[in-house]
């Protein structure tokens, strides 16, 4: 029986419950307990009630008398009823077991069967489920209790943060407890109340920060505490010690989004619920089974060793509850009893889901008397404030109305205060509305809760189209009441793009590392070279992002709109970090070597090549893999451009101007050092990308070769004009057709050396619009472009490339074999008219089928489908113009707006539900689209809206400010329209009068 495991499996059939099919009597006794001991304890209690002591979040203690045979839910209901706590399902009672570990009291089982001596045990009320955003807490009293939980976590060393952040949190706690700053009262309060382990060290800083919160209500202080806390990596984290297969000590934790792995206090991995197929434990082993597509078909089960079977089970139970609470739509249904023997643990989550809880509070909260807090101006100790038991809870007050959260679809449910109850049978997680599957297409954030609006600083939950109407009105009203300086939105661009940048680094540091380690596919020397260069950069930017996040969170908000504090600037943060970034120049200079060695190794090692190609097909690798290795150097260019905009915006007398100017000087110095390296790396990256997508050409990355333009042209053949994909390099012109097999690769049909090539317009000769002829030493071809602009760009770039090739000293060594194709014995003035038979196509099918399936969203594929072209200059400009942020999206025929996290890169918009998602849900290639402001006939009567259109496809997007609207228009124009993209001959920033007609 020792090998029987507790498991938690998600099956694909509608209505099928989560978990094992049978119950085989897994023990639910606490470590150290025996069956006889429990029976004795229970018998002693019979005939009289249990006297239970419960400590509140304010440290006050109360006593409750319950029937020994009653389920623990009776005690929980009494605690919630006496405290008049409406959003009760976020909370639970915990106690220390024999091993001094904090364990949650299970509602279904009697207290006496879970605790050895209940009357001698201290139970404490604690937050059990931490939502990702405080905006999801609808009642002021609930947020007050959450802020007390943050206070407890700070003091117990669970909520780890910098001393400055700790002081900031403490200052809001002081404001919440005693009101506005007073030197004597502050010192008295901090002498009596311990808020931080290192309080004496930062006391003056706490008081200095408290002085800035003038006029802030207790409710606003609580919200600020939660806003700051939720952005900390350790928010809601509860460690469960374990070890990996190599014996390395790690800590496991569970959150709303899935399982987290920490090494020390550093999070090294997150497994979203959408990636987890099953959770189970066998003795001391805790097992996570992933979907095959996450880590490939092999080794998809992760194994961790914990100190004991009981600790395994405790953590497993918490995972089951977290998953059920945040991921299920409806209350889990009762579990049917086994007839004889069963296998697996019988434990199931027995409460409401978050979705049901939010809906219940929305339906019933308005009937309640508002919760009255004491006036913050009255000086009092934390204990006296905390022990003031609230009469009722307050639904969102006006001061926080704009910071609401989404709520849920309608579900009728029993009231929170009804005794829940001894009559409830054991519950199991069902989903009567359909299959509950942990698939990549269903993430926790799909639990959108329509009706209320997210805070401007929160991570929104994606809701259905039409559910954001209130969000628009509230944010628009807020924006008009509290106009924000343009500098805030420029600084916010640094924050939003930094979030995307860090996620891009994780593609290498977390996901790719995991893939190569699992298959043992990369030589140790290359592993060291790759990760010793990128890991320190990743760690630096994690810290930098936290600083940006905290500064921007404090910059703009109703509570400080009337105060002009030191936090309403960004130059000091940028200067400090740009100076620190100089130390990483040596790492950045090695990226050239890293990219080259990785490419060599993939050619040499079949196993690594396979892992590389398979990894590129995963959703998390939304761009060609080696582009992520260029991100650190490209990021320097982004800092430079954004700081230039800030310096241009500020007047020389502005207090932030000098710091921004100095930060710009620092980053410009690093960028200048690495500029030539970046140009070389971008060219090498493009050549290696093309090498993987083209069949019939070897050694594309030959020394000295430069990529110039790729795009679609129509080639004259015996069948007429046939679509071909052309690739222009500094020494040759390739043309290809799209493969007819399952792969997305292109097959090379011809290669023309540039040496001796002549290009002429020939519309009149062939009576084909936008037609030109290419004469080479080996063959002559006639091609047609999709527009006059496209033809002009090709001719200009071809002529320039021909001139460049004349100066090259490496011409003869890079030609293909003269026997390539069918052009021997052909005079240079004879036009080549290809005629590819079905036999020719089929003959290549066998070899093509052996190739790995390639990405279908690379630039060449988009050029093929949109009948356009892109130059290397366009690629470089697109790198500079990367942008991220939240936008409201509306389809042409829909009524409502949908809030999405949008990333612009590589001529494409990538859509996520929130910035925390690991991979995009959809993408929109912009090549060929037009961008404009809405017309009168579109009936869009909102500010900052732009319109995207390609043929009959129409989308509307709404930005949050004039600055962000202009930025989105700018970057999309650079990528979408033909006129926006450049010929090699047109300098950056030059005139772009040409249109796409």
Coordinates of N, CA and C in Angstrom, one line a residue, residues 736-874:
X736 N 12.9 31.1 -55.4 CA 12.4 29.9 -54.9 C 10.9 29.8 -55.1
X737 N 10.4 28.6 -54.9 CA 8.9 28.4 -54.8 C 8.6 27.7 -53.5
X738 N 7.4 27.8 -53.0 CA 7.0 27.2 -51.7 C 6.8 25.7 -51.9
X739 N 7.3 25.0 -51.0 CA 7.2 23.5 -51.0 C 5.8 23.0 -51.0
X740 N 5.5 21.9 -51.7 CA 4.2 21.4 -51.8 C 4.0 20.3 -50.7
X741 N 5.0 20.1 -49.8 CA 4.9 19.1 -48.8 C 4.4 19.7 -47.5
X742 N 4.4 18.9 -46.5 CA 3.9 19.3 -45.2 C 4.8 20.4 -44.5
X743 N 6.0 20.5 -45.0 CA 6.9 21.5 -44.4 C 6.6 22.8 -45.0
X744 N 7.1 23.9 -44.3 CA 6.9 25.2 -44.7 C 8.1 25.8 -45.4
X745 N 9.1 25.0 -45.9 CA 10.3 25.4 -46.5 C 10.1 25.8 -47.9
X746 N 11.0 26.6 -48.5 CA 11.0 27.0 -49.9 C 12.1 26.3 -50.6
X747 N 11.8 25.9 -51.9 CA 12.7 25.2 -52.7 C 13.4 26.1 -53.7
X748 N 14.7 26.1 -53.7 CA 15.5 27.0 -54.6 C 15.4 26.5 -56.0
X749 N 15.0 27.4 -56.9 CA 15.0 27.0 -58.3 C 16.1 27.6 -59.1
X750 N 16.6 28.7 -58.7 CA 17.7 29.3 -59.4 C 18.5 30.3 -58.6
X751 N 19.8 30.4 -59.0 CA 20.7 31.3 -58.3 C 21.5 32.1 -59.4
X752 N 21.4 33.4 -59.3 CA 22.1 34.2 -60.3 C 23.1 35.1 -59.6
X753 N 24.4 34.9 -60.0 CA 25.5 35.8 -59.5 C 25.3 37.2 -59.9
X754 N 25.6 38.2 -59.0 CA 25.4 39.6 -59.3 C 26.5 40.1 -60.3
X755 N 27.7 39.4 -60.3 CA 28.8 39.9 -61.1 C 28.3 39.9 -62.6
X756 N 28.3 41.0 -63.2 CA 28.0 41.1 -64.6 C 26.5 41.3 -64.8
X757 N 25.7 41.3 -63.8 CA 24.2 41.4 -64.0 C 23.8 42.8 -64.4
X758 N 22.7 42.8 -65.2 CA 22.1 44.1 -65.7 C 20.6 44.0 -65.4
X759 N 20.0 45.1 -64.9 CA 18.5 45.1 -64.6 C 17.9 46.3 -65.4
X760 N 16.8 46.0 -66.1 CA 16.1 47.0 -66.9 C 14.6 46.9 -66.8
X761 N 13.9 48.0 -66.8 CA 12.5 48.0 -66.8 C 12.0 47.5 -68.2
X762 N 10.9 46.7 -68.2 CA 10.5 46.1 -69.5 C 9.0 46.0 -69.6
X763 N 8.3 47.0 -69.0 CA 6.8 46.9 -69.1 C 6.3 47.0 -70.5
X764 N 6.9 47.8 -71.3 CA 6.4 48.0 -72.7 C 6.7 46.7 -73.5
X765 N 7.8 46.1 -73.3 CA 8.2 44.9 -74.1 C 7.3 43.7 -73.8
X766 N 6.9 43.5 -72.6 CA 6.1 42.3 -72.2 C 4.6 42.6 -72.0
X767 N 4.3 43.9 -72.0 CA 2.9 44.3 -71.7 C 2.4 43.8 -70.3
X768 N 3.3 43.8 -69.4 CA 2.9 43.3 -68.0 C 3.2 44.5 -67.1
X769 N 2.3 44.9 -66.3 CA 2.5 46.0 -65.3 C 3.7 45.7 -64.4
X770 N 4.4 46.7 -64.1 CA 5.5 46.7 -63.1 C 6.5 45.6 -63.4
X771 N 6.8 45.4 -64.6 CA 7.7 44.3 -65.1 C 9.1 44.8 -65.3
X772 N 10.1 44.0 -65.0 CA 11.5 44.3 -65.3 C 12.3 43.0 -65.6
X773 N 13.4 43.2 -66.4 CA 14.1 42.0 -66.8 C 15.5 42.0 -66.1
X774 N 15.9 40.8 -65.7 CA 17.2 40.6 -65.0 C 18.1 39.8 -66.0
X775 N 19.2 40.4 -66.5 CA 20.1 39.7 -67.3 C 21.3 39.3 -66.5
X776 N 21.6 38.0 -66.5 CA 22.8 37.6 -65.7 C 23.7 36.8 -66.7
X777 N 24.9 36.4 -66.2 CA 25.9 35.7 -67.1 C 25.3 34.4 -67.5
X778 N 24.4 33.8 -66.7 CA 24.0 32.4 -67.0 C 22.5 32.3 -67.5
X779 N 21.7 33.3 -67.2 CA 20.3 33.2 -67.7 C 19.7 34.6 -67.6
X780 N 18.6 34.8 -68.3 CA 17.8 36.0 -68.2 C 16.4 35.7 -67.8
X781 N 15.9 36.4 -66.9 CA 14.6 36.2 -66.4 C 13.7 37.5 -66.4
X782 N 12.4 37.3 -66.6 CA 11.5 38.4 -66.5 C 10.6 38.3 -65.3
X783 N 10.5 39.3 -64.5 CA 9.7 39.3 -63.3 C 8.8 40.5 -63.2
X784 N 7.7 40.4 -62.5 CA 6.8 41.5 -62.3 C 6.5 41.7 -60.8
X785 N 6.5 42.9 -60.3 CA 6.2 43.3 -58.9 C 4.7 43.6 -58.8
X786 N 4.3 43.7 -57.5 CA 2.9 43.9 -57.2 C 2.5 45.3 -57.4
X787 N 3.5 46.3 -57.4 CA 3.2 47.7 -57.5 C 4.4 48.4 -58.1
X788 N 4.2 49.6 -58.5 CA 5.3 50.4 -59.0 C 6.3 50.7 -57.9
X789 N 5.8 50.9 -56.7 CA 6.8 51.1 -55.5 C 7.6 49.9 -55.3
X790 N 7.0 48.7 -55.3 CA 7.8 47.5 -55.1 C 8.8 47.3 -56.2
X791 N 8.4 47.6 -57.5 CA 9.3 47.4 -58.6 C 10.5 48.4 -58.4
X792 N 10.2 49.6 -58.0 CA 11.3 50.6 -57.8 C 12.3 50.2 -56.7
X793 N 11.8 49.6 -55.6 CA 12.7 49.2 -54.6 C 13.6 48.0 -55.0
X794 N 13.0 47.1 -55.8 CA 13.8 45.9 -56.2 C 14.9 46.4 -57.2
X795 N 14.5 47.3 -58.1 CA 15.5 47.7 -59.1 C 16.6 48.5 -58.4
X796 N 16.2 49.4 -57.5 CA 17.2 50.2 -56.8 C 18.2 49.3 -56.0
X797 N 17.6 48.4 -55.3 CA 18.5 47.5 -54.4 C 19.3 46.6 -55.3
X798 N 18.8 46.1 -56.4 CA 19.6 45.2 -57.3 C 20.8 46.0 -57.9
X799 N 20.5 47.2 -58.3 CA 21.6 48.0 -58.9 C 22.7 48.3 -57.9
X800 N 22.2 48.7 -56.7 CA 23.2 49.0 -55.7 C 24.0 47.7 -55.3
X801 N 23.3 46.6 -55.2 CA 24.0 45.3 -54.9 C 25.0 45.0 -56.0
X802 N 24.6 45.2 -57.2 CA 25.5 44.9 -58.4 C 26.8 45.8 -58.2
X803 N 26.6 47.0 -57.9 CA 27.8 47.9 -57.7 C 28.7 47.4 -56.6
X804 N 28.0 47.0 -55.5 CA 28.8 46.5 -54.3 C 29.6 45.3 -54.7
X805 N 29.0 44.4 -55.5 CA 29.6 43.1 -55.9 C 30.9 43.3 -56.7
X806 N 30.9 44.4 -57.5 CA 32.0 44.7 -58.3 C 33.3 44.9 -57.5
X807 N 33.1 45.5 -56.3 CA 34.2 45.8 -55.4 C 34.6 44.6 -54.6
X808 N 33.8 43.6 -54.6 CA 34.1 42.4 -53.7 C 35.2 41.6 -54.3
X809 N 36.1 41.1 -53.4 CA 37.2 40.3 -53.8 C 36.9 38.8 -53.7
X810 N 35.7 38.5 -53.3 CA 35.4 37.1 -53.0 C 34.4 36.5 -54.0
X811 N 34.3 37.1 -55.2 CA 33.2 36.7 -56.1 C 33.3 35.2 -56.5
X812 N 34.4 34.8 -57.0 CA 34.4 33.5 -57.6 C 34.3 32.3 -56.6
X813 N 34.6 32.6 -55.4 CA 34.5 31.4 -54.4 C 33.1 31.2 -53.9
X814 N 32.2 32.0 -54.2 CA 30.8 31.8 -53.6 C 29.8 31.5 -54.7
X815 N 30.2 31.2 -55.9 CA 29.2 30.8 -56.9 C 28.8 29.4 -56.7
X816 N 27.6 29.0 -57.1 CA 27.2 27.6 -57.0 C 27.8 26.9 -58.2
X817 N 27.7 25.6 -58.1 CA 28.2 24.7 -59.2 C 27.5 25.2 -60.5
X818 N 28.3 25.3 -61.6 CA 27.7 25.8 -62.9 C 26.6 24.9 -63.4
X819 N 26.6 23.6 -63.0 CA 25.5 22.7 -63.4 C 24.2 22.9 -62.7
X820 N 24.1 23.8 -61.8 CA 22.9 24.0 -61.0 C 21.8 24.4 -62.0
X821 N 20.7 23.7 -61.9 CA 19.5 24.1 -62.7 C 19.7 23.7 -64.2
X822 N 18.8 24.2 -65.0 CA 18.8 23.9 -66.4 C 19.2 25.1 -67.2
X823 N 20.5 25.6 -67.0 CA 20.8 26.8 -67.8 C 22.2 26.7 -68.5
X824 N 22.7 25.5 -68.6 CA 24.0 25.3 -69.3 C 23.7 25.5 -70.8
X825 N 24.7 26.0 -71.6 CA 24.6 26.2 -73.0 C 23.5 27.2 -73.4
X826 N 23.2 28.1 -72.4 CA 22.1 29.1 -72.7 C 22.8 30.5 -72.9
X827 N 22.5 31.2 -73.9 CA 23.1 32.5 -74.1 C 22.4 33.5 -73.1
X828 N 23.2 34.5 -72.8 CA 22.8 35.4 -71.7 C 21.6 36.3 -72.1
X829 N 21.3 36.4 -73.4 CA 20.1 37.2 -73.8 C 18.9 36.3 -74.0
X830 N 19.0 35.0 -73.7 CA 17.8 34.1 -73.9 C 17.0 34.1 -72.6
X831 N 15.7 34.4 -72.7 CA 14.9 34.4 -71.5 C 14.6 33.0 -71.0
X832 N 14.8 32.8 -69.7 CA 14.6 31.4 -69.1 C 13.1 31.3 -68.8
X833 N 12.4 30.4 -69.4 CA 11.0 30.1 -69.1 C 10.9 28.8 -68.5
X834 N 10.7 28.7 -67.1 CA 10.7 27.5 -66.4 C 9.4 26.7 -66.8
X835 N 9.4 25.4 -66.8 CA 8.2 24.6 -66.9 C 8.4 23.5 -65.9
X836 N 7.8 23.6 -64.8 CA 8.0 22.6 -63.7 C 6.8 21.6 -63.8
X837 N 7.1 20.3 -64.2 CA 6.0 19.3 -64.3 C 5.7 18.8 -62.9
X838 N 4.5 18.1 -62.8 CA 4.2 17.5 -61.6 C 5.2 16.5 -61.1
X839 N 5.8 15.8 -62.1 CA 6.9 14.8 -61.8 C 8.0 15.5 -61.1
X840 N 8.4 16.7 -61.6 CA 9.5 17.4 -60.9 C 9.2 17.7 -59.5
X841 N 7.9 18.1 -59.3 CA 7.5 18.5 -57.9 C 7.5 17.2 -57.0
X842 N 6.9 16.1 -57.6 CA 6.8 14.9 -56.8 C 8.2 14.3 -56.5
X843 N 9.1 14.5 -57.4 CA 10.4 13.8 -57.2 C 11.1 14.4 -55.9
X844 N 10.8 15.6 -55.6 CA 11.4 16.2 -54.4 C 10.7 15.9 -53.1
X845 N 9.5 15.3 -53.3 CA 8.6 15.2 -52.1 C 9.2 14.3 -51.0
X846 N 9.8 13.2 -51.4 CA 10.4 12.3 -50.5 C 11.4 12.9 -49.6
X847 N 12.4 13.6 -50.2 CA 13.4 14.3 -49.5 C 12.8 15.4 -48.6
X848 N 11.8 16.1 -49.1 CA 11.3 17.2 -48.4 C 10.5 16.7 -47.1
X849 N 9.9 15.5 -47.3 CA 9.1 15.0 -46.1 C 10.0 14.6 -45.0
X850 N 11.2 14.4 -45.2 CA 12.2 14.1 -44.1 C 12.6 15.3 -43.3
X851 N 12.3 16.5 -43.9 CA 12.7 17.7 -43.2 C 11.8 18.0 -42.0
X852 N 12.3 18.7 -41.0 CA 11.5 19.1 -39.9 C 10.5 20.1 -40.3
X853 N 9.3 20.1 -39.8 CA 8.3 21.1 -40.1 C 8.8 22.5 -39.6
X854 N 8.7 23.5 -40.4 CA 9.2 24.8 -40.1 C 8.1 25.8 -39.8
X855 N 8.5 26.9 -39.1 CA 7.6 27.9 -38.7 C 6.9 28.5 -39.9
X856 N 5.6 28.8 -39.8 CA 4.9 29.4 -40.9 C 4.7 30.9 -40.8
X857 N 5.3 31.5 -39.7 CA 5.0 32.9 -39.5 C 6.3 33.8 -39.6
X858 N 7.3 33.2 -40.3 CA 8.5 34.0 -40.5 C 8.2 35.1 -41.6
X859 N 9.1 36.1 -41.7 CA 8.9 37.2 -42.6 C 8.7 36.7 -44.0
X860 N 9.5 35.7 -44.4 CA 9.4 35.2 -45.8 C 8.0 34.7 -46.1
X861 N 7.4 34.0 -45.2 CA 6.1 33.4 -45.4 C 5.0 34.5 -45.5
X862 N 5.2 35.5 -44.7 CA 4.2 36.7 -44.7 C 4.4 37.4 -46.0
X863 N 5.6 37.6 -46.5 CA 5.9 38.3 -47.8 C 5.2 37.5 -48.9
X864 N 5.3 36.2 -48.8 CA 4.7 35.3 -49.8 C 3.2 35.5 -49.9
X865 N 2.5 35.5 -48.7 CA 1.1 35.6 -48.7 C 0.5 37.0 -49.0
X866 N 1.3 38.0 -48.6 CA 0.9 39.4 -48.7 C 1.4 40.0 -50.0
X867 N 2.2 39.2 -50.7 CA 2.7 39.7 -52.0 C 3.5 41.0 -51.9
X868 N 4.5 41.0 -51.0 CA 5.3 42.2 -50.8 C 6.7 41.8 -50.5
X869 N 7.6 42.8 -50.1 CA 9.0 42.5 -49.8 C 9.4 43.4 -48.6
X870 N 10.6 42.9 -48.0 CA 11.1 43.6 -46.9 C 12.7 43.6 -47.0
X871 N 13.3 44.7 -46.7 CA 14.7 44.9 -46.8 C 15.4 44.7 -45.5
X872 N 16.7 44.6 -45.5 CA 17.5 44.6 -44.2 C 17.3 45.9 -43.5
X873 N 17.2 47.0 -44.2 CA 16.9 48.3 -43.5 C 15.6 48.2 -42.8
X874 N 14.6 47.6 -43.4 CA 13.3 47.5 -42.7 C 13.5 46.7 -41.4

